[in-house]
Short mmCIF file of C-alpha atoms and ligand atoms in Angstrom, two decimals:
data_model
loop_
_atom_site.label_atom_id
_atom_site.label_comp_id
_atom_site.label_asym_id
_atom_site.label_seq_id
_atom_site.Cartn_x
_atom_site.Cartn_y
_atom_site.Cartn_z
CA MET A 1 -2.25 33.28 -8.78
CA LEU A 2 -1.33 33.73 -5.21
CA THR A 3 -2.14 30.56 -3.06
CA ILE A 4 -2.88 30.60 0.69
CA LYS A 5 0.17 28.35 1.07
CA THR A 6 2.19 31.06 -0.58
CA LEU A 7 0.41 34.08 1.74
CA LEU A 8 0.91 32.05 4.78
CA THR A 9 4.62 30.96 4.39
CA GLN A 10 5.86 34.02 2.34
CA LEU A 11 3.93 37.03 2.63
CA SER A 12 4.52 39.78 5.36
CA ILE A 13 1.92 41.76 7.78
CA HIS A 14 0.48 44.73 6.08
CA GLN A 15 1.00 43.46 2.48
CA GLU A 16 -2.06 43.39 0.26
CA ALA A 17 -3.16 40.18 -1.29
CA THR A 18 -5.88 38.74 -3.61
CA ILE A 19 -6.84 35.08 -2.92
CA HIS A 20 -9.45 32.44 -4.07
CA GLY A 21 -11.18 29.71 -2.33
CA TRP A 22 -14.09 27.76 -0.86
CA VAL A 23 -15.78 28.79 2.42
CA LYS A 24 -15.14 26.23 5.11
CA ASN A 25 -16.60 27.87 7.92
CA LYS A 26 -18.35 31.13 8.73
CA ARG A 27 -19.13 32.68 12.30
CA GLY A 28 -19.70 35.98 13.66
CA SER A 29 -21.89 38.81 14.69
CA LYS A 30 -23.35 42.00 13.53
CA ASN A 31 -19.67 43.70 13.88
CA VAL A 32 -17.51 41.19 12.55
CA ILE A 33 -17.58 38.25 10.28
CA PHE A 34 -15.05 35.44 10.25
CA VAL A 35 -14.75 33.34 7.51
CA THR A 36 -12.28 30.22 6.91
CA LEU A 37 -11.32 29.89 3.48
CA GLN A 38 -9.40 27.06 1.69
CA ASP A 39 -7.84 26.52 -1.79
CA GLY A 40 -6.15 23.35 -1.50
CA SER A 41 -2.75 24.51 -1.36
CA CYS A 42 -2.07 23.60 2.03
CA PHE A 43 -3.83 21.97 4.77
CA SER A 44 -4.34 24.63 6.77
CA PRO A 45 -7.14 27.16 5.82
CA LEU A 46 -7.01 31.13 5.97
CA GLN A 47 -8.96 33.14 8.33
CA VAL A 48 -10.72 36.06 6.68
CA VAL A 49 -11.99 38.97 8.79
CA ILE A 50 -14.86 40.83 7.54
CA ASP A 51 -16.20 44.15 8.76
CA PRO A 52 -19.95 44.07 7.64
CA THR A 53 -20.21 47.58 7.87
CA GLN A 54 -18.07 48.04 4.79
CA PHE A 55 -20.09 45.87 2.64
CA LYS A 56 -23.81 45.32 1.20
CA GLU A 57 -25.61 43.33 3.54
CA ASN A 58 -26.80 40.89 0.60
CA LEU A 59 -23.30 40.01 -0.14
CA CYS A 60 -22.62 39.21 3.53
CA LYS A 61 -25.51 36.79 3.52
CA GLN A 62 -24.49 35.01 0.41
CA ILE A 63 -21.13 34.15 1.80
CA THR A 64 -22.17 30.73 2.89
CA VAL A 65 -20.53 27.28 3.85
CA GLY A 66 -19.37 25.81 0.45
CA ALA A 67 -19.61 29.00 -1.68
CA SER A 68 -16.40 30.23 -3.67
CA LEU A 69 -14.96 33.62 -3.04
CA ARG A 70 -12.34 36.05 -4.40
CA ILE A 71 -11.05 38.31 -1.63
CA THR A 72 -8.64 41.08 -1.56
CA GLY A 73 -7.31 42.39 1.65
CA LYS A 74 -4.61 43.36 4.07
CA ILE A 75 -2.91 40.96 5.84
CA VAL A 76 -2.73 41.57 9.51
CA ALA A 77 -1.30 39.67 12.65
CA SER A 78 -4.06 37.35 14.06
CA PRO A 79 -4.52 37.86 17.60
CA GLY A 80 -4.55 34.86 19.48
CA GLY A 81 -5.58 32.40 16.72
CA GLU A 82 -3.92 29.06 15.70
CA GLN A 83 -2.23 30.89 12.59
CA GLN A 84 -0.15 33.92 12.94
CA LYS A 85 -1.71 36.00 10.08
CA GLU A 86 -5.08 36.59 8.86
CA LEU A 87 -6.63 38.48 5.92
CA SER A 88 -8.52 41.65 6.52
CA ALA A 89 -11.25 42.05 3.68
CA THR A 90 -11.30 45.04 1.18
CA HIS A 91 -13.28 43.66 -1.54
CA ILE A 92 -15.20 40.49 -1.94
CA THR A 93 -16.50 38.83 -5.18
CA ILE A 94 -18.86 35.81 -5.05
CA LEU A 95 -17.71 33.26 -7.80
CA GLY A 96 -20.27 30.52 -7.04
CA HIS A 97 -22.82 30.33 -4.57
CA ALA A 98 -23.81 27.55 -2.42
CA PRO A 99 -27.25 27.06 -1.12
CA SER A 100 -28.31 25.73 2.08
CA ASP A 101 -28.42 21.92 1.01
CA TYR A 102 -24.91 21.97 0.82
CA PRO A 103 -24.00 18.72 2.76
CA LEU A 104 -20.64 19.56 4.23
CA GLN A 105 -21.94 21.93 6.82
CA PRO A 106 -19.54 22.43 9.54
CA LYS A 107 -20.37 19.47 11.77
CA ARG A 108 -18.81 15.94 12.39
CA HIS A 109 -19.90 13.73 9.31
CA THR A 110 -19.43 9.77 9.62
CA LEU A 111 -16.92 8.37 6.88
CA ALA A 112 -19.74 6.22 5.75
CA PHE A 113 -21.85 9.25 4.73
CA MET A 114 -18.97 10.85 3.07
CA ARG A 115 -18.62 7.78 0.86
CA THR A 116 -22.05 8.92 -0.75
CA ILE A 117 -20.65 12.16 -1.58
CA GLN A 118 -17.25 11.34 -2.90
CA HIS A 119 -17.23 14.32 -5.32
CA LEU A 120 -17.26 16.73 -2.28
CA ARG A 121 -15.40 14.82 0.43
CA LEU A 122 -12.31 16.01 -0.80
CA ARG A 123 -12.98 19.46 0.77
CA THR A 124 -13.08 18.19 4.50
CA ASN A 125 -10.03 17.99 6.59
CA THR A 126 -9.81 14.31 6.58
CA PHE A 127 -9.90 13.81 3.03
CA SER A 128 -7.65 16.59 2.16
CA ALA A 129 -4.87 15.08 4.67
CA VAL A 130 -5.32 11.53 3.23
CA PHE A 131 -5.14 12.60 -0.43
CA ARG A 132 -2.12 15.13 0.45
CA VAL A 133 -0.26 11.87 2.17
CA ARG A 134 -1.33 9.89 -0.65
CA HIS A 135 0.48 12.24 -3.24
CA ALA A 136 3.58 12.39 -0.74
CA LEU A 137 3.60 8.70 -1.11
CA SER A 138 3.26 8.24 -4.72
CA TYR A 139 6.29 11.01 -4.84
CA ALA A 140 8.45 9.19 -2.50
CA ILE A 141 7.90 5.89 -4.50
CA HIS A 142 9.40 7.70 -7.51
CA THR A 143 11.88 9.24 -5.82
CA PHE A 144 13.02 6.06 -4.28
CA PHE A 145 13.38 4.12 -7.55
CA HIS A 146 14.69 7.07 -9.41
CA GLN A 147 17.64 7.32 -6.90
CA LYS A 148 18.44 3.65 -7.18
CA GLY A 149 18.38 4.01 -11.07
CA PHE A 150 15.30 2.07 -11.84
CA LEU A 151 13.08 3.12 -14.74
CA TRP A 152 9.52 3.56 -14.58
CA ILE A 153 7.91 1.60 -17.24
CA HIS A 154 4.25 1.94 -18.33
CA THR A 155 2.77 -1.60 -19.11
CA PRO A 156 -0.62 -2.35 -20.60
CA ILE A 157 -3.79 -1.71 -18.95
CA ILE A 158 -5.61 -3.93 -21.79
CA THR A 159 -4.18 -7.21 -21.88
CA SER A 160 -4.92 -10.94 -23.05
CA VAL A 161 -2.84 -12.42 -20.27
CA ASP A 162 -4.22 -13.15 -16.77
CA ALA A 163 -1.00 -12.55 -14.98
CA GLU A 164 -2.11 -14.21 -11.70
CA GLY A 165 -4.07 -16.94 -13.36
CA ALA A 166 -6.90 -16.36 -11.08
CA GLY A 167 -9.51 -15.96 -13.32
CA GLU A 168 -10.48 -12.49 -11.76
CA VAL A 169 -10.53 -10.58 -14.79
CA PHE A 170 -12.87 -7.85 -16.17
CA GLY A 171 -13.15 -8.56 -19.80
CA ILE A 172 -13.51 -5.79 -22.17
CA THR A 173 -15.71 -5.48 -25.33
CA SER A 174 -15.97 -2.79 -27.96
CA LYS A 175 -19.29 -1.95 -29.51
CA GLU A 176 -18.27 -0.95 -32.81
CA LYS A 177 -16.30 -4.17 -33.69
CA GLU A 178 -18.74 -6.58 -32.00
CA GLY A 179 -16.52 -7.05 -29.02
CA ASN A 180 -13.72 -8.46 -31.34
CA PHE A 181 -11.55 -5.18 -31.75
CA PHE A 182 -8.07 -6.96 -31.05
CA GLY A 183 -8.93 -10.28 -32.60
CA LYS A 184 -8.88 -12.04 -29.47
CA LYS A 185 -10.29 -11.69 -25.81
CA VAL A 186 -8.79 -8.93 -23.72
CA ALA A 187 -9.32 -7.82 -20.25
CA LEU A 188 -8.16 -5.15 -17.63
CA THR A 189 -4.85 -6.01 -16.41
CA VAL A 190 -4.98 -7.56 -12.88
CA SER A 191 -0.79 -6.89 -12.73
CA GLY A 192 1.79 -5.27 -14.99
CA GLN A 193 4.58 -8.07 -13.92
CA LEU A 194 4.82 -10.10 -17.15
CA PRO A 195 5.46 -7.24 -19.59
CA GLY A 196 7.65 -5.85 -16.58
CA GLU A 197 9.74 -8.84 -16.59
CA ALA A 198 10.33 -8.40 -20.28
CA ALA A 199 11.48 -4.92 -19.55
CA ALA A 200 13.81 -6.01 -16.75
CA LEU A 201 15.31 -8.45 -18.73
CA SER A 202 16.53 -5.98 -21.48
CA LEU A 203 16.76 -2.79 -18.93
CA GLY A 204 18.00 -4.21 -15.79
CA LYS A 205 16.09 -2.51 -13.21
CA ILE A 206 12.29 -1.27 -13.56
CA TYR A 207 8.98 -0.58 -11.98
CA THR A 208 5.51 -0.20 -12.76
CA PHE A 209 3.20 2.04 -11.05
CA GLY A 210 -0.45 2.17 -12.34
CA PRO A 211 -3.95 0.82 -11.83
CA THR A 212 -4.72 -2.68 -11.90
CA PHE A 213 -8.10 -4.23 -11.64
CA ARG A 214 -9.44 -7.69 -10.14
CA ALA A 215 -13.06 -8.93 -10.21
CA GLU A 216 -12.87 -10.56 -6.80
CA ASN A 217 -16.16 -10.31 -5.11
CA SER A 218 -14.39 -9.38 -1.63
CA ASN A 219 -16.47 -6.70 0.00
CA THR A 220 -13.93 -6.31 2.72
CA PRO A 221 -12.14 -3.00 4.19
CA ARG A 222 -8.78 -4.06 2.39
CA HIS A 223 -10.17 -4.74 -1.33
CA LEU A 224 -11.04 -2.89 -4.04
CA ALA A 225 -12.14 -3.73 -7.88
CA GLU A 226 -9.37 -1.05 -9.11
CA PHE A 227 -6.47 -0.46 -7.42
CA TRP A 228 -2.81 1.01 -7.61
CA MET A 229 0.09 -1.34 -7.82
CA VAL A 230 3.79 -0.64 -7.61
CA GLU A 231 5.65 -3.36 -9.23
CA PRO A 232 9.52 -3.49 -9.44
CA GLU A 233 11.37 -6.03 -11.32
CA ILE A 234 14.93 -6.79 -11.06
CA ALA A 235 17.26 -8.65 -13.16
CA PHE A 236 19.99 -10.72 -11.58
CA TYR A 237 18.27 -10.26 -8.15
CA THR A 238 17.68 -13.47 -5.60
CA LEU A 239 14.69 -13.73 -3.40
CA LYS A 240 16.71 -12.50 -0.81
CA GLU A 241 17.59 -9.14 -2.21
CA ASN A 242 13.96 -8.59 -3.62
CA ILE A 243 13.20 -8.84 0.20
CA ALA A 244 15.58 -6.47 1.35
CA LEU A 245 14.31 -4.11 -1.71
CA ALA A 246 10.65 -4.38 -0.60
CA ILE A 247 11.56 -3.69 3.20
CA ASP A 248 13.65 -0.53 1.98
CA MET A 249 11.01 0.90 0.14
CA ILE A 250 8.34 0.77 2.58
CA LYS A 251 10.61 2.15 5.25
CA TYR A 252 11.45 4.68 2.84
CA CYS A 253 7.95 5.75 2.16
CA LEU A 254 6.89 5.63 6.17
CA ARG A 255 9.94 7.87 6.77
CA HIS A 256 9.15 10.47 3.83
CA ALA A 257 5.41 10.99 5.13
CA LEU A 258 6.59 11.56 8.48
CA THR A 259 9.10 13.97 7.64
CA HIS A 260 7.18 15.65 4.75
CA CYS A 261 3.73 15.62 6.07
CA LYS A 262 3.90 16.97 9.39
CA GLU A 263 0.61 18.86 9.71
CA GLU A 264 -1.26 16.01 7.79
CA MET A 265 -0.11 13.48 10.12
CA ALA A 266 -0.52 15.39 13.52
CA PHE A 267 -4.16 15.74 12.25
CA LEU A 268 -4.79 12.15 11.29
CA GLU A 269 -3.19 11.01 14.43
CA LYS A 270 -5.70 12.97 16.22
CA ARG A 271 -8.50 11.67 14.29
CA MET A 272 -7.52 8.23 14.68
CA MET A 273 -7.31 8.57 18.52
CA TYR A 274 -10.65 10.12 18.72
CA GLU A 275 -12.00 7.35 16.62
CA ASN A 276 -10.43 4.69 18.62
CA LYS A 277 -11.67 6.21 21.99
CA GLN A 278 -15.44 6.12 20.46
CA LYS A 279 -14.66 2.57 19.70
CA GLY A 280 -13.43 1.93 23.21
CA GLN A 281 -9.71 1.27 21.90
CA SER A 282 -7.88 3.90 23.74
CA THR A 283 -4.69 1.78 24.23
CA THR A 284 -3.36 1.81 20.54
CA ARG A 285 -0.20 3.44 19.95
CA PRO A 286 -0.41 6.88 18.41
CA LEU A 287 -0.07 6.74 14.74
CA ARG A 288 3.14 8.46 14.37
CA GLU A 289 4.85 6.30 17.20
CA HIS A 290 3.33 3.02 15.49
CA LEU A 291 4.79 4.02 12.16
CA THR A 292 8.30 4.97 13.75
CA ALA A 293 8.27 1.75 15.38
CA ILE A 294 7.74 -0.04 12.26
CA VAL A 295 10.70 1.79 10.63
CA SER A 296 12.84 1.38 13.42
CA LYS A 297 12.41 -2.49 13.64
CA ASP A 298 13.90 -5.23 11.64
CA PHE A 299 11.17 -7.12 9.97
CA THR A 300 10.85 -10.72 11.26
CA HIS A 301 11.37 -13.58 8.54
CA ILE A 302 9.82 -16.74 8.88
CA THR A 303 9.03 -19.47 6.29
CA TYR A 304 5.38 -20.46 5.76
CA THR A 305 6.00 -23.89 6.97
CA ASP A 306 7.31 -22.32 10.28
CA ALA A 307 4.39 -20.04 10.28
CA ILE A 308 1.99 -22.96 10.07
CA ALA A 309 3.85 -24.48 13.03
CA LEU A 310 3.96 -21.27 15.07
CA LEU A 311 0.10 -20.78 14.54
CA LYS A 312 -0.76 -24.61 15.34
CA GLU A 313 1.16 -24.21 18.75
CA VAL A 314 -0.46 -21.00 19.69
CA HIS A 315 -3.91 -22.86 18.68
CA THR A 316 -3.33 -25.71 21.03
CA LYS A 317 -2.47 -23.45 24.07
CA ALA A 318 -5.07 -20.38 23.13
CA PRO A 319 -7.71 -21.64 20.60
CA GLN A 320 -9.46 -18.18 21.26
CA HIS A 321 -7.12 -16.77 18.90
CA PHE A 322 -8.23 -18.71 15.98
CA PRO A 323 -12.25 -19.38 16.21
CA ASP A 324 -12.05 -20.98 12.53
CA GLY A 325 -8.76 -22.95 13.62
CA ILE A 326 -5.65 -23.40 11.46
CA VAL A 327 -5.09 -24.21 7.86
CA PRO A 328 -3.39 -27.17 6.85
CA TRP A 329 -0.07 -27.22 5.07
CA GLY A 330 -0.83 -26.44 1.42
CA GLU A 331 -3.47 -23.82 2.09
CA ASP A 332 -3.31 -20.03 2.05
CA LEU A 333 -2.86 -18.08 5.30
CA GLN A 334 -6.17 -16.42 6.37
CA THR A 335 -6.67 -12.74 7.50
CA THR A 336 -6.60 -13.76 11.27
CA HIS A 337 -3.47 -15.81 10.74
CA GLU A 338 -1.59 -12.92 9.13
CA ARG A 339 -2.91 -10.45 11.91
CA TYR A 340 -1.87 -12.80 14.60
CA LEU A 341 1.75 -13.03 13.22
CA THR A 342 2.13 -9.11 13.12
CA LYS A 343 0.86 -8.76 16.76
CA HIS A 344 2.88 -11.95 17.80
CA PHE A 345 6.26 -10.21 16.16
CA ASP A 346 5.07 -6.55 16.77
CA GLY A 347 6.11 -5.37 13.30
CA GLY A 348 6.67 -6.10 9.83
CA VAL A 349 6.80 -10.04 8.98
CA VAL A 350 8.20 -11.70 5.75
CA VAL A 351 6.58 -15.09 5.22
CA THR A 352 8.56 -17.03 2.55
CA ASN A 353 8.56 -20.19 0.64
CA TYR A 354 4.72 -21.05 0.27
CA PRO A 355 3.34 -24.14 -1.15
CA LYS A 356 3.62 -23.90 -5.15
CA GLY A 357 -0.03 -24.88 -5.30
CA ILE A 358 -1.60 -21.68 -3.90
CA LYS A 359 1.17 -19.63 -5.70
CA ALA A 360 1.34 -18.15 -9.60
CA PHE A 361 3.08 -20.27 -12.24
CA TYR A 362 5.63 -17.66 -12.55
CA MET A 363 7.32 -18.30 -9.32
CA ARG A 364 10.71 -20.15 -8.85
CA GLN A 365 10.37 -23.75 -7.86
CA ASN A 366 12.39 -24.54 -4.78
CA ASP A 367 14.53 -27.90 -4.53
CA ASP A 368 12.11 -29.64 -2.23
CA GLY A 369 9.58 -29.75 -5.12
CA LYS A 370 6.75 -28.57 -3.17
CA SER A 371 7.31 -24.75 -2.45
CA VAL A 372 8.19 -21.88 -4.41
CA ALA A 373 10.61 -18.92 -3.75
CA ALA A 374 7.80 -16.59 -2.80
CA MET A 375 7.27 -13.79 -0.38
CA ASP A 376 4.60 -12.00 1.45
CA ILE A 377 5.16 -9.12 3.78
CA LEU A 378 2.52 -8.46 6.40
CA LEU A 379 2.38 -5.21 8.21
CA PRO A 380 0.24 -4.62 11.34
CA ASP A 381 -3.24 -3.64 10.69
CA VAL A 382 -3.19 -3.91 7.06
CA GLY A 383 -1.84 -7.42 6.67
CA GLU A 384 -0.60 -8.37 3.32
CA ILE A 385 0.97 -5.23 1.64
CA VAL A 386 3.29 -6.99 -0.75
CA GLY A 387 3.43 -10.15 -2.63
CA GLY A 388 6.54 -11.34 -4.79
CA SER A 389 9.03 -13.64 -5.57
CA GLN A 390 12.14 -14.84 -7.58
CA ARG A 391 10.86 -15.91 -10.81
CA GLU A 392 11.24 -19.24 -12.59
CA GLU A 393 13.89 -18.48 -15.27
CA ARG A 394 14.26 -22.15 -16.39
CA LEU A 395 12.40 -22.85 -19.76
CA ASP A 396 11.10 -26.44 -19.14
CA LEU A 397 10.11 -25.68 -15.36
CA LEU A 398 8.26 -22.90 -16.46
CA LYS A 399 6.33 -24.42 -19.28
CA ALA A 400 5.52 -27.52 -17.30
CA ALA A 401 3.80 -24.86 -14.34
CA ILE A 402 1.93 -23.00 -17.13
CA THR A 403 0.36 -26.28 -18.59
CA HIS A 404 0.04 -27.60 -15.24
CA MET A 405 -2.14 -24.59 -14.21
CA GLY A 406 -4.32 -24.86 -17.38
CA LEU A 407 -2.81 -21.69 -18.89
CA ASP A 408 -2.24 -21.36 -22.91
CA LEU A 409 1.52 -21.65 -23.80
CA LYS A 410 0.91 -20.01 -27.26
CA GLU A 411 -0.64 -17.01 -25.59
CA LEU A 412 2.27 -16.70 -23.55
CA ALA A 413 5.04 -17.57 -26.37
CA TRP A 414 6.50 -14.08 -26.05
CA TYR A 415 6.90 -14.58 -22.23
CA LEU A 416 8.45 -17.81 -22.74
CA ASP A 417 11.15 -16.08 -25.33
CA THR A 418 12.51 -14.27 -22.19
CA ARG A 419 13.66 -17.54 -21.25
CA ARG A 420 14.63 -18.72 -24.40
CA PHE A 421 16.89 -16.01 -25.06
CA GLY A 422 19.47 -15.13 -22.60
CA THR A 423 17.42 -16.22 -19.57
CA VAL A 424 18.78 -14.95 -16.01
CA PRO A 425 17.50 -15.17 -12.43
CA HIS A 426 15.39 -12.28 -11.84
CA SER A 427 12.91 -11.20 -9.02
CA GLY A 428 10.20 -8.64 -8.32
CA PHE A 429 7.27 -7.88 -6.15
CA GLY A 430 3.89 -5.90 -6.08
CA LEU A 431 2.86 -3.56 -3.39
CA GLY A 432 -0.80 -2.58 -2.92
CA PHE A 433 -0.69 1.25 -2.82
CA GLU A 434 -4.02 1.60 -1.09
CA ARG A 435 -2.81 -0.88 1.74
CA LEU A 436 0.18 1.76 2.19
CA VAL A 437 -1.94 4.94 2.23
CA LEU A 438 -4.18 2.96 4.72
CA LEU A 439 -1.22 2.05 6.97
CA VAL A 440 0.33 5.71 6.80
CA THR A 441 -2.91 7.53 7.38
CA GLY A 442 -4.21 5.45 9.94
CA MET A 443 -7.51 5.04 8.17
CA ASP A 444 -9.66 1.87 8.73
CA ASN A 445 -11.50 1.34 5.28
CA ILE A 446 -9.67 1.15 1.92
CA ARG A 447 -12.49 3.14 0.30
CA ASP A 448 -11.42 5.99 1.90
CA VAL A 449 -7.74 6.22 0.57
CA ILE A 450 -8.88 6.37 -3.16
CA PRO A 451 -10.75 9.04 -4.34
CA PHE A 452 -13.20 7.28 -5.94
CA PRO A 453 -13.35 3.52 -5.00
CA ARG A 454 -14.70 0.94 -7.35
CA THR A 455 -16.14 -2.16 -5.08
CA PRO A 456 -19.01 -4.42 -5.79
CA ASN A 457 -21.91 -2.42 -6.67
CA HIS A 458 -20.27 0.94 -6.48
CA ALA A 459 -18.54 2.65 -8.99
CA MET A 460 -19.77 6.45 -8.89
CA CYS A 461 -18.57 8.88 -11.49
O1 4AD B 501 -0.17 -10.49 -4.24
P1 4AD B 501 -0.93 -9.96 -5.42
O2 4AD B 501 -1.71 -10.68 -6.11
O3 4AD B 501 0.63 -9.90 -6.38
C1 4AD B 501 0.80 -9.68 -7.74
O4 4AD B 501 -0.23 -9.22 -8.55
C2 4AD B 501 2.00 -10.10 -8.59
N1 4AD B 501 1.94 -10.03 -9.89
C3 4AD B 501 2.81 -8.92 -7.79
C4 4AD B 501 4.35 -8.81 -8.57
O5 4AD B 501 5.14 -9.95 -8.02
N2 4AD B 501 5.03 -8.03 -9.16
O6 4AD B 501 -0.80 -8.36 -5.37
C5 4AD B 501 0.25 -7.73 -4.84
C6 4AD B 501 -0.34 -6.78 -3.63
C7 4AD B 501 -0.94 -7.44 -2.54
O7 4AD B 501 0.16 -7.75 -1.42
C8 4AD B 501 -1.89 -6.44 -1.81
O8 4AD B 501 -1.04 -5.53 -1.23
C9 4AD B 501 -2.36 -5.50 -3.24
O9 4AD B 501 -1.46 -5.85 -4.44
N3 4AD B 501 -3.74 -6.21 -3.55
C10 4AD B 501 -4.95 -5.55 -3.50
N4 4AD B 501 -4.97 -4.30 -2.86
C11 4AD B 501 -6.29 -3.73 -3.00
N5 4AD B 501 -7.38 -4.58 -3.57
C12 4AD B 501 -7.15 -5.61 -3.87
N6 4AD B 501 -8.25 -6.53 -4.41
C13 4AD B 501 -5.81 -6.38 -3.99
N7 4AD B 501 -5.44 -7.43 -4.63
C14 4AD B 501 -4.03 -7.31 -4.09
MG1 MG B 502 -0.94 -12.14 -2.78
#
């Protein structure tokens, strides 16, 4: 079946072609009708020219915005249009009608409105661009790891382990077995890391890339209850090598989108500038320039302790930056603090060596006895995009941390085996895939970069 992409890029003027698609727009007069048709094969639509005198009047009336058509015609040169080619129709079949209550009539719609029609919003330019970029970024991630010799491991979605130990899990029950199908309590996974570690400690370099679930009641533009995470895990890696890998991967993805999604990126940049202008923020850097700046600059490395000291110093001189003040050493940085750091250093920031009390049990304890070999990567606009660490490979310290955090040693016996039998230093991280898509597309809300978002009180289809 011929697609619009093939027609536009490979066919020549005067050739005959049959294409299928949905009507995006229709305009014209008694003498000529112009229809823009899209089929999803590329970002650009195809313009079809119809001479109404050659068709039944009733058929022309049924060509409405949202309807689906099969059109045969001749490819002709487009006079003065944005494209070089258009199709002059000779045969038209209406495949599916779209009555006048079709919600995506050609006018500007708000993103909030489009969230109420998630099943249709993919037909708009904005969402077509966003999801093409999302695809390109998934492809870039797989390519990046494949080229480096990593294996993609599919870790379980149903699990009995709360890897982050934060208690933010969605439990699963089965009606048939009175909720006890597995003979124990299970939930949707919050992270593929722990089974990922077992795989890395056998296969060397692995990554997971799949859906993860968190029942945190965070109704923010950066949180989803179901999101996709990329989690590499590497045997023999130290924290330093882990950080270098994460930065390399982020930069690879940004470069990939800039090189391979030119049309989409140009559109998203224009969209973002329009939105910013509406909000009175016309001074922000154009999207592509912004991403190029992140790629070309070294990320700043700072320890958690130094970050707190820096924020305190700023707060003393300019308290207006932090209306809620600065957290004391030992507490997690707040979004305002993270944002400030990326602005202050004008680019990516890696914060290391967090207090052990605010991080998960599996992180490697530092010699100071207070902090762990953790790292978070913060990026402008999106804040925390990566969380990772060197893992605790010493059995006794790991057991102590598990017990201290109130987790069940027996439930984690299989995990402890990886430390009992040939333990080695190893590291890994998790990148929130939607936060990467947010950054690259310049969208504001995480609900607009996953096709069907799940958030508190929202789970359409
Ligand atoms: O920092 P987190 O919780 O780390 C882990 O889950 C580790 N097990 C990862 C690892 O070391 N293998 O989550 C990792 C990233 C965050 O930095 C953030 O980008 C994203 O996942 N994330 C979310 N994204 C969207 N919605 C949420 N509710 C998210 N929670 C975390
Ligand atoms: Mg985190």
